[in-house]
Amino acid sequence: MNCHDVNRRGFLKTVGAALGAGGLIGGCSKPAPGGGDFHGRTLTVFVYSGLDKIFQEHFAGPFEAKTGATVVLDPGWEDSIAKLKTSPKGQPAFDLVLTDATQGYPAIKSGMFRQIDFDKVPNHKALAPGALDNWVAKERYGVTFHESAMTLAWNHKQVGAEPTGWGDLMRADLHGKVALYEWFYMSLYTFACMKAAADRKPGTAHKILTDDIGSVLDFAKRERDRVRFWWPTGPKMFQDLLQGNFAAGNAHSVTMLQTAKEKADTVGFTTPETDRAFVQLMWVIPADTPNADLAEAAIDFLLTKDVQAAMARRGAGTSHVEAAREVAKEDAAWARTYPSTDEQFRTMKYFPYEAYFKDWDHIKKTWEQEILRKS
């Protein structure tokens, strides 16, 4: 297992643990009206471990009642693509897959997933246009949506003035007291935000990484001594934050929304609007599944307002505009973290995955050998 797999698994475990804690709120277990007749057919769905109970209660059960189909949830971490590659032709391990950009992009480009008939997924129209403004959705290979946001967290006792933006990680009093996620897709972006602030060009982090990623790598190498340690998972980060083992750093929003409220006297967090970026997840359908029509019906069900609102109430983001507005009214902290207004959705950005994939191997090698291991 390589470093990429371990770090990606850390994020997936964070999401699974946070969303899987307790039951979801909301009425998404109520069967939706209409739907096709799929009696006697089986849909196998890959979801992240830790989320299978949620999907069983709020997706599999209601979807079976609505369609007559049988849903088999097959949870895992980074193994969905490997299982698909070793599946017999015409008998893929899954009919529907939840994945992220780091695995989804190369798998789509290699021909592993088929185009989706968006006419059979009408609920995609309820999503914010910005969530679908990428090549995966435009070419109909998947329904993309945002997930955890890069969030700034701190321990009240370890900082003087509370941080308000990523430039605060450049403060002299925080030198050597910062903790960052060990995977570069997020923390290299954090360094880009720090660089943009230091250059007095806040709001340009995404552009810097897209146009001149080498300058950000050089900046990260110069400033790596600001980092005390690199955290592998959200729960580990939060434990160290509570114990005061670091003063401030980046975090997954889903972790902070689920855990920080009960520890508000010890920790604080904010998701700065300037240079805000989100993880990109997607629903994709294997190229040779015989159940593409059933998979499309399942995606449409997953995009209903009730399901989306229920997930959001557990700390996740949602690209469903009405669901986002509903949850934002209920939860001020959630509203400060995720987009819910037209303007926020219009300016929403994913992490710059395309920039990373242009030179993935070089970035990974530089990150691991000259930044991660020398801090």
mmCIF file of C-alpha atoms in Angstrom:
data_model
loop_
_atom_site.group_PDB
_atom_site.id
_atom_site.type_symbol
_atom_site.label_atom_id
_atom_site.label_comp_id
_atom_site.label_asym_id
_atom_site.label_seq_id
_atom_site.Cartn_x
_atom_site.Cartn_y
_atom_site.Cartn_z
ATOM 1 C CA MET A 1 0.000 0.000 0.000
ATOM 2 C CA ASN A 2 1.474 3.377 -0.967
ATOM 3 C CA CYS A 3 1.295 6.738 0.791
ATOM 4 C CA HIS A 4 -1.455 7.887 -1.575
ATOM 5 C CA ASP A 5 -3.697 4.985 -0.490
ATOM 6 C CA VAL A 6 -3.038 5.533 3.216
ATOM 7 C CA ASN A 7 -3.768 9.259 3.073
ATOM 8 C CA ARG A 8 -6.881 8.827 0.973
ATOM 9 C CA ARG A 9 -8.093 6.184 3.397
ATOM 10 C CA GLY A 10 -7.604 8.703 6.208
ATOM 11 C CA PHE A 11 -10.017 11.115 4.568
ATOM 12 C CA LEU A 12 -12.541 8.384 3.830
ATOM 13 C CA LYS A 13 -12.399 7.173 7.422
ATOM 14 C CA THR A 14 -12.968 10.730 8.599
ATOM 15 C CA VAL A 15 -16.080 11.104 6.474
ATOM 16 C CA GLY A 16 -17.335 7.644 7.320
ATOM 17 C CA ALA A 17 -16.818 8.101 11.047
ATOM 18 C CA ALA A 18 -18.409 11.539 11.168
ATOM 19 C CA LEU A 19 -21.439 10.820 9.019
ATOM 20 C CA GLY A 20 -21.874 7.363 10.480
ATOM 21 C CA ALA A 21 -21.993 8.526 14.092
ATOM 22 C CA GLY A 22 -25.567 8.176 15.257
ATOM 23 C CA GLY A 23 -28.606 8.162 13.037
ATOM 24 C CA LEU A 24 -29.395 10.647 10.326
ATOM 25 C CA ILE A 25 -32.055 13.215 10.924
ATOM 26 C CA GLY A 26 -34.855 13.863 8.506
ATOM 27 C CA GLY A 27 -37.581 12.070 6.625
ATOM 28 C CA CYS A 28 -35.540 10.523 3.854
ATOM 29 C CA SER A 29 -36.746 7.060 4.799
ATOM 30 C CA LYS A 30 -40.132 7.964 3.355
ATOM 31 C CA PRO A 31 -40.558 6.311 -0.062
ATOM 32 C CA ALA A 32 -40.646 8.779 -2.919
ATOM 33 C CA PRO A 33 -43.560 8.712 -5.346
ATOM 34 C CA GLY A 34 -43.202 7.234 -8.819
ATOM 35 C CA GLY A 35 -40.186 5.247 -10.002
ATOM 36 C CA GLY A 36 -39.686 2.304 -12.299
ATOM 37 C CA ASP A 37 -40.527 -1.325 -11.689
ATOM 38 C CA PHE A 38 -37.312 -3.234 -11.099
ATOM 39 C CA HIS A 39 -38.710 -6.302 -9.302
ATOM 40 C CA GLY A 40 -36.361 -9.261 -9.308
ATOM 41 C CA ARG A 41 -33.239 -7.219 -10.086
ATOM 42 C CA THR A 42 -30.257 -6.542 -7.832
ATOM 43 C CA LEU A 43 -28.155 -3.388 -7.574
ATOM 44 C CA THR A 44 -24.708 -3.664 -5.965
ATOM 45 C CA VAL A 45 -23.424 -0.322 -4.678
ATOM 46 C CA PHE A 46 -19.943 0.580 -3.458
ATOM 47 C CA VAL A 47 -19.994 3.055 -0.550
ATOM 48 C CA TYR A 48 -17.356 4.103 1.955
ATOM 49 C CA SER A 49 -17.002 2.004 5.076
ATOM 50 C CA GLY A 50 -18.760 3.636 7.971
ATOM 51 C CA LEU A 51 -21.551 4.857 5.742
ATOM 52 C CA ASP A 52 -23.163 1.503 4.959
ATOM 53 C CA LYS A 53 -25.612 1.646 7.867
ATOM 54 C CA ILE A 54 -26.720 5.115 6.844
ATOM 55 C CA PHE A 55 -27.169 4.069 3.230
ATOM 56 C CA GLN A 56 -29.037 0.937 4.302
ATOM 57 C CA GLU A 57 -31.575 2.891 6.334
ATOM 58 C CA HIS A 58 -31.995 5.961 4.196
ATOM 59 C CA PHE A 59 -31.270 4.658 0.702
ATOM 60 C CA ALA A 60 -31.385 0.881 0.315
ATOM 61 C CA GLY A 61 -34.588 0.264 2.287
ATOM 62 C CA PRO A 62 -36.646 3.106 0.810
ATOM 63 C CA PHE A 63 -35.306 2.482 -2.708
ATOM 64 C CA GLU A 64 -36.221 -1.199 -2.498
ATOM 65 C CA ALA A 65 -39.729 -0.270 -1.367
ATOM 66 C CA LYS A 66 -40.049 2.203 -4.224
ATOM 67 C CA THR A 67 -38.695 0.053 -7.057
ATOM 68 C CA GLY A 68 -38.964 -3.595 -6.026
ATOM 69 C CA ALA A 69 -35.235 -4.052 -6.611
ATOM 70 C CA THR A 70 -32.800 -5.544 -4.112
ATOM 71 C CA VAL A 71 -29.901 -3.315 -3.045
ATOM 72 C CA VAL A 72 -26.611 -4.841 -1.887
ATOM 73 C CA LEU A 73 -24.238 -2.387 -0.237
ATOM 74 C CA ASP A 74 -20.556 -3.312 -0.482
ATOM 75 C CA PRO A 75 -18.520 -0.955 1.735
ATOM 76 C CA GLY A 76 -14.787 -0.405 1.424
ATOM 77 C CA TRP A 77 -12.063 2.239 1.220
ATOM 78 C CA GLU A 78 -9.883 2.610 -1.864
ATOM 79 C CA ASP A 79 -10.560 -0.866 -3.288
ATOM 80 C CA SER A 80 -13.474 -0.182 -5.638
ATOM 81 C CA ILE A 81 -11.338 0.416 -8.729
ATOM 82 C CA ALA A 82 -9.140 -2.619 -8.075
ATOM 83 C CA LYS A 83 -12.200 -4.856 -7.733
ATOM 84 C CA LEU A 84 -13.671 -3.521 -10.949
ATOM 85 C CA LYS A 85 -10.410 -4.147 -12.812
ATOM 86 C CA THR A 86 -10.403 -7.799 -11.784
ATOM 87 C CA SER A 87 -14.116 -8.414 -12.460
ATOM 88 C CA PRO A 88 -15.159 -10.768 -15.295
ATOM 89 C CA LYS A 89 -16.287 -8.950 -18.426
ATOM 90 C CA GLY A 90 -19.952 -8.051 -18.197
ATOM 91 C CA GLN A 91 -20.033 -8.909 -14.490
ATOM 92 C CA PRO A 92 -18.586 -5.894 -12.665
ATOM 93 C CA ALA A 93 -18.234 -6.077 -8.899
ATOM 94 C CA PHE A 94 -20.507 -3.032 -8.594
ATOM 95 C CA ASP A 95 -23.326 -1.448 -10.541
ATOM 96 C CA LEU A 96 -22.899 1.957 -8.896
ATOM 97 C CA VAL A 97 -19.815 3.469 -7.273
ATOM 98 C CA LEU A 98 -19.215 6.392 -4.919
ATOM 99 C CA THR A 99 -15.681 7.662 -5.473
ATOM 100 C CA ASP A 100 -13.556 10.797 -5.370
ATOM 101 C CA ALA A 101 -11.636 12.753 -7.986
ATOM 102 C CA THR A 102 -8.274 11.149 -7.206
ATOM 103 C CA GLN A 103 -9.574 7.735 -8.266
ATOM 104 C CA GLY A 104 -12.498 8.746 -10.445
ATOM 105 C CA TYR A 105 -10.624 10.923 -12.932
ATOM 106 C CA PRO A 106 -8.060 8.333 -14.076
ATOM 107 C CA ALA A 107 -10.628 5.517 -14.006
ATOM 108 C CA ILE A 108 -13.016 7.457 -16.238
ATOM 109 C CA LYS A 109 -10.240 8.335 -18.657
ATOM 110 C CA SER A 110 -9.247 4.677 -18.852
ATOM 111 C CA GLY A 111 -12.788 3.724 -19.907
ATOM 112 C CA MET A 112 -13.949 2.068 -16.697
ATOM 113 C CA PHE A 113 -17.171 4.096 -16.362
ATOM 114 C CA ARG A 114 -19.983 4.749 -18.787
ATOM 115 C CA GLN A 115 -21.830 7.914 -19.642
ATOM 116 C CA ILE A 116 -25.001 8.573 -17.688
ATOM 117 C CA ASP A 117 -28.333 9.405 -19.290
ATOM 118 C CA PHE A 118 -29.077 12.584 -17.360
ATOM 119 C CA ASP A 119 -32.665 12.526 -18.651
ATOM 120 C CA LYS A 120 -33.127 9.527 -16.353
ATOM 121 C CA VAL A 121 -31.646 11.463 -13.437
ATOM 122 C CA PRO A 122 -33.921 14.525 -13.410
ATOM 123 C CA ASN A 123 -33.036 15.402 -9.829
ATOM 124 C CA HIS A 124 -29.602 16.518 -11.036
ATOM 125 C CA LYS A 125 -31.377 19.721 -12.036
ATOM 126 C CA ALA A 126 -31.849 20.482 -8.326
ATOM 127 C CA LEU A 127 -28.092 20.663 -7.845
ATOM 128 C CA ALA A 128 -26.224 23.938 -8.044
ATOM 129 C CA PRO A 129 -24.758 24.426 -11.552
ATOM 130 C CA GLY A 130 -21.323 25.012 -10.029
ATOM 131 C CA ALA A 131 -21.264 21.499 -8.580
ATOM 132 C CA LEU A 132 -21.592 20.084 -12.101
ATOM 133 C CA ASP A 133 -19.239 22.584 -13.736
ATOM 134 C CA ASN A 134 -16.428 20.139 -14.472
ATOM 135 C CA TRP A 135 -15.536 17.738 -17.258
ATOM 136 C CA VAL A 136 -16.871 14.638 -15.484
ATOM 137 C CA ALA A 137 -20.411 15.985 -15.338
ATOM 138 C CA LYS A 138 -20.231 17.914 -18.608
ATOM 139 C CA GLU A 139 -19.268 14.744 -20.451
ATOM 140 C CA ARG A 140 -21.918 12.831 -18.460
ATOM 141 C CA TYR A 141 -19.551 10.348 -16.847
ATOM 142 C CA GLY A 142 -20.710 11.093 -13.331
ATOM 143 C CA VAL A 143 -22.771 13.274 -11.036
ATOM 144 C CA THR A 144 -20.259 15.349 -9.098
ATOM 145 C CA PHE A 145 -20.831 17.123 -5.793
ATOM 146 C CA HIS A 146 -18.797 18.821 -3.083
ATOM 147 C CA GLU A 147 -17.936 17.305 0.250
ATOM 148 C CA SER A 148 -15.680 18.360 3.104
ATOM 149 C CA ALA A 149 -14.217 21.872 3.003
ATOM 150 C CA MET A 150 -10.686 22.811 4.062
ATOM 151 C CA THR A 151 -11.240 24.332 7.484
ATOM 152 C CA LEU A 152 -8.958 26.344 9.789
ATOM 153 C CA ALA A 153 -8.925 24.988 13.357
ATOM 154 C CA TRP A 154 -7.147 26.098 16.534
ATOM 155 C CA ASN A 155 -6.780 25.532 20.265
ATOM 156 C CA HIS A 156 -7.843 28.623 22.209
ATOM 157 C CA LYS A 157 -5.095 28.262 24.807
ATOM 158 C CA GLN A 158 -2.360 27.820 22.214
ATOM 159 C CA VAL A 159 -3.046 30.911 20.118
ATOM 160 C CA GLY A 160 -3.111 34.585 21.000
ATOM 161 C CA ALA A 161 -5.470 36.309 18.622
ATOM 162 C CA GLU A 162 -7.829 33.821 17.020
ATOM 163 C CA PRO A 163 -6.948 33.071 13.388
ATOM 164 C CA THR A 164 -9.329 34.407 10.765
ATOM 165 C CA GLY A 165 -7.599 33.313 7.557
ATOM 166 C CA TRP A 166 -4.864 31.111 6.149
ATOM 167 C CA GLY A 167 -2.335 33.931 6.319
ATOM 168 C CA ASP A 168 -2.425 33.618 10.102
ATOM 169 C CA LEU A 169 -0.479 30.364 9.812
ATOM 170 C CA MET A 170 2.455 32.570 8.777
ATOM 171 C CA ARG A 171 2.430 34.393 12.135
ATOM 172 C CA ALA A 172 5.663 34.285 14.116
ATOM 173 C CA ASP A 173 3.876 33.119 17.273
ATOM 174 C CA LEU A 174 2.576 30.041 15.440
ATOM 175 C CA HIS A 175 5.919 29.030 13.914
ATOM 176 C CA GLY A 176 6.546 25.368 14.688
ATOM 177 C CA LYS A 177 3.076 24.972 16.191
ATOM 178 C CA VAL A 178 1.077 24.163 13.048
ATOM 179 C CA ALA A 179 -0.405 20.781 12.095
ATOM 180 C CA LEU A 180 -1.403 19.934 8.519
ATOM 181 C CA TYR A 181 -2.999 16.964 6.785
ATOM 182 C CA GLU A 182 -0.371 14.614 5.397
ATOM 183 C CA TRP A 183 -1.924 14.335 1.949
ATOM 184 C CA PHE A 184 -0.924 17.007 -0.556
ATOM 185 C CA TYR A 185 -4.278 17.462 -2.300
ATOM 186 C CA MET A 186 -5.356 19.551 0.700
ATOM 187 C CA SER A 187 -2.189 20.723 2.424
ATOM 188 C CA LEU A 188 -0.410 21.880 -0.724
ATOM 189 C CA TYR A 189 -3.528 23.974 -1.238
ATOM 190 C CA THR A 190 -3.118 25.260 2.314
ATOM 191 C CA PHE A 191 0.420 26.339 1.448
ATOM 192 C CA ALA A 192 -0.955 28.043 -1.685
ATOM 193 C CA CYS A 193 -3.382 29.979 0.520
ATOM 194 C CA MET A 194 -0.562 30.954 2.851
ATOM 195 C CA LYS A 195 1.559 32.073 -0.104
ATOM 196 C CA ALA A 196 -1.292 34.095 -1.574
ATOM 197 C CA ALA A 197 -1.752 35.860 1.759
ATOM 198 C CA ALA A 198 1.986 36.482 2.153
ATOM 199 C CA ASP A 199 2.121 37.933 -1.370
ATOM 200 C CA ARG A 200 -0.888 40.105 -0.509
ATOM 201 C CA LYS A 201 -2.939 38.366 -3.171
ATOM 202 C CA PRO A 202 -5.648 36.583 -1.163
ATOM 203 C CA GLY A 203 -8.162 34.744 -3.282
ATOM 204 C CA THR A 204 -5.584 33.598 -5.842
ATOM 205 C CA ALA A 205 -4.548 30.229 -4.349
ATOM 206 C CA HIS A 206 -6.458 28.179 -6.924
ATOM 207 C CA LYS A 207 -4.984 30.190 -9.789
ATOM 208 C CA ILE A 208 -1.451 29.951 -8.401
ATOM 209 C CA LEU A 209 -1.659 26.164 -8.230
ATOM 210 C CA THR A 210 -3.164 25.978 -11.692
ATOM 211 C CA ASP A 211 -0.662 28.340 -13.346
ATOM 212 C CA ASP A 212 2.540 27.832 -11.364
ATOM 213 C CA ILE A 213 2.413 24.828 -9.063
ATOM 214 C CA GLY A 214 6.222 24.769 -8.884
ATOM 215 C CA SER A 215 6.243 28.059 -6.994
ATOM 216 C CA VAL A 216 3.902 26.595 -4.383
ATOM 217 C CA LEU A 217 6.080 23.510 -3.977
ATOM 218 C CA ASP A 218 9.112 25.776 -3.483
ATOM 219 C CA PHE A 219 7.164 27.846 -0.953
ATOM 220 C CA ALA A 220 6.144 24.695 0.920
ATOM 221 C CA LYS A 221 9.756 23.521 1.055
ATOM 222 C CA ARG A 222 10.863 26.881 2.465
ATOM 223 C CA GLU A 223 8.071 27.087 5.032
ATOM 224 C CA ARG A 224 7.838 23.444 6.084
ATOM 225 C CA ASP A 225 9.476 24.156 9.450
ATOM 226 C CA ARG A 226 6.323 25.948 10.504
ATOM 227 C CA VAL A 227 4.681 22.519 10.691
ATOM 228 C CA ARG A 228 5.074 20.599 13.927
ATOM 229 C CA PHE A 229 3.501 17.407 12.629
ATOM 230 C CA TRP A 230 1.283 15.989 9.895
ATOM 231 C CA TRP A 231 -1.992 14.390 10.901
ATOM 232 C CA PRO A 232 -3.216 11.192 9.171
ATOM 233 C CA THR A 233 -6.937 11.204 10.040
ATOM 234 C CA GLY A 234 -9.557 13.646 11.255
ATOM 235 C CA PRO A 235 -10.079 11.898 14.616
ATOM 236 C CA LYS A 236 -6.312 11.908 15.300
ATOM 237 C CA MET A 237 -6.109 15.600 14.391
ATOM 238 C CA PHE A 238 -8.971 16.481 16.713
ATOM 239 C CA GLN A 239 -7.511 14.478 19.597
ATOM 240 C CA ASP A 240 -4.187 16.300 19.306
ATOM 241 C CA LEU A 241 -5.976 19.634 18.961
ATOM 242 C CA LEU A 242 -7.912 19.034 22.182
ATOM 243 C CA GLN A 243 -4.729 18.064 23.996
ATOM 244 C CA GLY A 244 -2.969 21.207 22.833
ATOM 245 C CA ASN A 245 -0.326 19.306 20.886
ATOM 246 C CA PHE A 246 -0.502 21.980 18.207
ATOM 247 C CA ALA A 247 -1.873 25.489 18.058
ATOM 248 C CA ALA A 248 -3.575 25.725 14.663
ATOM 249 C CA GLY A 249 -3.837 24.023 11.302
ATOM 250 C CA ASN A 250 -6.074 22.704 8.589
ATOM 251 C CA ALA A 251 -8.923 20.260 9.143
ATOM 252 C CA HIS A 252 -11.819 18.553 7.404
ATOM 253 C CA SER A 253 -15.004 20.542 7.916
ATOM 254 C CA VAL A 254 -17.015 17.396 8.551
ATOM 255 C CA THR A 255 -14.775 16.596 11.529
ATOM 256 C CA MET A 256 -15.115 20.034 13.067
ATOM 257 C CA LEU A 257 -18.867 20.314 12.559
ATOM 258 C CA GLN A 258 -19.424 16.945 14.205
ATOM 259 C CA THR A 259 -17.071 17.312 17.158
ATOM 260 C CA ALA A 260 -16.080 20.903 17.862
ATOM 261 C CA LYS A 261 -19.444 22.188 19.059
ATOM 262 C CA GLU A 262 -19.186 20.148 22.258
ATOM 263 C CA LYS A 263 -15.655 21.446 22.867
ATOM 264 C CA ALA A 264 -16.172 25.094 21.985
ATOM 265 C CA ASP A 265 -14.423 26.191 25.182
ATOM 266 C CA THR A 266 -11.222 24.481 23.990
ATOM 267 C CA VAL A 267 -11.197 24.639 20.197
ATOM 268 C CA GLY A 268 -12.401 26.988 17.510
ATOM 269 C CA PHE A 269 -12.726 26.745 13.764
ATOM 270 C CA THR A 270 -13.654 28.717 10.690
ATOM 271 C CA THR A 271 -13.849 28.006 6.981
ATOM 272 C CA PRO A 272 -12.531 31.210 5.405
ATOM 273 C CA GLU A 273 -14.503 32.282 2.358
ATOM 274 C CA THR A 274 -11.309 33.533 0.727
ATOM 275 C CA ASP A 275 -9.691 30.642 -1.181
ATOM 276 C CA ARG A 276 -12.304 28.170 0.076
ATOM 277 C CA ALA A 277 -12.037 24.724 -1.555
ATOM 278 C CA PHE A 278 -13.923 21.446 -1.324
ATOM 279 C CA VAL A 279 -13.327 17.751 -1.852
ATOM 280 C CA GLN A 280 -15.038 16.460 -4.996
ATOM 281 C CA LEU A 281 -16.994 13.210 -4.830
ATOM 282 C CA MET A 282 -19.023 11.594 -7.600
ATOM 283 C CA TRP A 283 -21.482 8.852 -8.431
ATOM 284 C CA VAL A 284 -20.300 6.809 -11.405
ATOM 285 C CA ILE A 285 -21.589 3.710 -13.228
ATOM 286 C CA PRO A 286 -19.233 0.919 -14.384
ATOM 287 C CA ALA A 287 -19.030 0.647 -18.159
ATOM 288 C CA ASP A 288 -20.203 -2.943 -18.523
ATOM 289 C CA THR A 289 -22.880 -3.198 -15.861
ATOM 290 C CA PRO A 290 -26.148 -4.703 -17.130
ATOM 291 C CA ASN A 291 -27.993 -2.568 -14.573
ATOM 292 C CA ALA A 292 -27.219 0.930 -15.820
ATOM 293 C CA ASP A 293 -30.904 1.909 -15.855
ATOM 294 C CA LEU A 294 -31.315 0.761 -12.255
ATOM 295 C CA ALA A 295 -28.144 2.607 -11.248
ATOM 296 C CA GLU A 296 -29.457 5.811 -12.839
ATOM 297 C CA ALA A 297 -32.705 5.453 -10.910
ATOM 298 C CA ALA A 298 -30.674 5.011 -7.725
ATOM 299 C CA ILE A 299 -28.645 8.168 -8.358
ATOM 300 C CA ASP A 300 -31.857 10.082 -8.919
ATOM 301 C CA PHE A 301 -33.210 8.830 -5.591
ATOM 302 C CA LEU A 302 -29.985 9.769 -3.807
ATOM 303 C CA LEU A 303 -30.339 13.316 -5.140
ATOM 304 C CA THR A 304 -33.761 13.889 -3.580
ATOM 305 C CA LYS A 305 -34.071 16.744 -1.124
ATOM 306 C CA ASP A 306 -34.795 14.483 1.856
ATOM 307 C CA VAL A 307 -31.700 12.338 1.391
ATOM 308 C CA GLN A 308 -29.483 15.350 0.758
ATOM 309 C CA ALA A 309 -30.787 17.277 3.761
ATOM 310 C CA ALA A 310 -30.320 14.254 6.019
ATOM 311 C CA MET A 311 -26.678 13.904 4.992
ATOM 312 C CA ALA A 312 -26.099 17.635 5.492
ATOM 313 C CA ARG A 313 -27.490 17.474 9.002
ATOM 314 C CA ARG A 314 -24.686 15.042 9.815
ATOM 315 C CA GLY A 315 -22.023 17.584 8.837
ATOM 316 C CA ALA A 316 -21.685 16.849 5.120
ATOM 317 C CA GLY A 317 -22.105 19.382 2.380
ATOM 318 C CA THR A 318 -24.882 19.203 -0.187
ATOM 319 C CA SER A 319 -25.112 20.617 -3.697
ATOM 320 C CA HIS A 320 -28.907 20.343 -3.590
ATOM 321 C CA VAL A 321 -29.847 24.022 -3.450
ATOM 322 C CA GLU A 322 -33.136 23.701 -1.536
ATOM 323 C CA ALA A 323 -31.669 21.204 0.937
ATOM 324 C CA ALA A 324 -28.671 23.476 1.530
ATOM 325 C CA ARG A 325 -30.862 26.483 2.208
ATOM 326 C CA GLU A 326 -33.020 24.486 4.592
ATOM 327 C CA VAL A 327 -30.072 23.206 6.649
ATOM 328 C CA ALA A 328 -28.348 26.607 6.589
ATOM 329 C CA LYS A 329 -31.399 28.127 8.295
ATOM 330 C CA GLU A 330 -31.225 25.488 11.003
ATOM 331 C CA ASP A 331 -27.476 25.510 11.671
ATOM 332 C CA ALA A 332 -25.404 28.704 11.647
ATOM 333 C CA ALA A 333 -22.082 26.849 11.840
ATOM 334 C CA TRP A 334 -23.040 24.728 8.833
ATOM 335 C CA ALA A 335 -24.062 27.888 6.957
ATOM 336 C CA ARG A 336 -20.621 29.422 7.627
ATOM 337 C CA THR A 337 -18.947 26.320 6.225
ATOM 338 C CA TYR A 338 -20.862 25.246 3.127
ATOM 339 C CA PRO A 339 -22.485 27.136 0.245
ATOM 340 C CA SER A 340 -26.218 27.757 0.415
ATOM 341 C CA THR A 341 -26.759 31.042 -1.444
ATOM 342 C CA ASP A 342 -26.696 31.528 -5.204
ATOM 343 C CA GLU A 343 -23.493 33.558 -4.974
ATOM 344 C CA GLN A 344 -21.764 30.996 -2.776
ATOM 345 C CA PHE A 345 -22.641 28.189 -5.152
ATOM 346 C CA ARG A 346 -21.539 30.295 -8.130
ATOM 347 C CA THR A 347 -18.073 30.836 -6.679
ATOM 348 C CA MET A 348 -17.657 27.345 -5.188
ATOM 349 C CA LYS A 349 -14.384 25.625 -6.110
ATOM 350 C CA TYR A 350 -13.111 22.098 -5.768
ATOM 351 C CA PHE A 351 -9.475 21.430 -4.975
ATOM 352 C CA PRO A 352 -7.436 21.896 -8.188
ATOM 353 C CA TYR A 353 -7.337 18.209 -9.100
ATOM 354 C CA GLU A 354 -6.649 18.856 -12.776
ATOM 355 C CA ALA A 355 -3.522 20.837 -11.902
ATOM 356 C CA TYR A 356 -2.354 17.986 -9.692
ATOM 357 C CA PHE A 357 -2.916 15.347 -12.353
ATOM 358 C CA LYS A 358 -0.800 17.237 -14.885
ATOM 359 C CA ASP A 359 2.304 16.279 -12.910
ATOM 360 C CA TRP A 360 1.047 13.920 -10.200
ATOM 361 C CA ASP A 361 4.176 11.765 -9.847
ATOM 362 C CA HIS A 362 6.534 14.742 -9.512
ATOM 363 C CA ILE A 363 4.263 16.485 -6.996
ATOM 364 C CA LYS A 364 3.888 13.311 -4.959
ATOM 365 C CA LYS A 365 7.644 12.643 -4.930
ATOM 366 C CA THR A 366 8.491 16.221 -3.961
ATOM 367 C CA TRP A 367 5.815 16.265 -1.267
ATOM 368 C CA GLU A 368 6.888 13.003 0.322
ATOM 369 C CA GLN A 369 10.661 13.413 0.059
ATOM 370 C CA GLU A 370 11.229 17.152 0.483
ATOM 371 C CA ILE A 371 8.265 18.434 2.454
ATOM 372 C CA LEU A 372 6.460 15.704 4.397
ATOM 373 C CA ARG A 373 9.435 13.736 5.675
ATOM 374 C CA LYS A 374 11.648 16.686 6.509
ATOM 375 C CA SER A 375 9.211 18.528 8.726
#
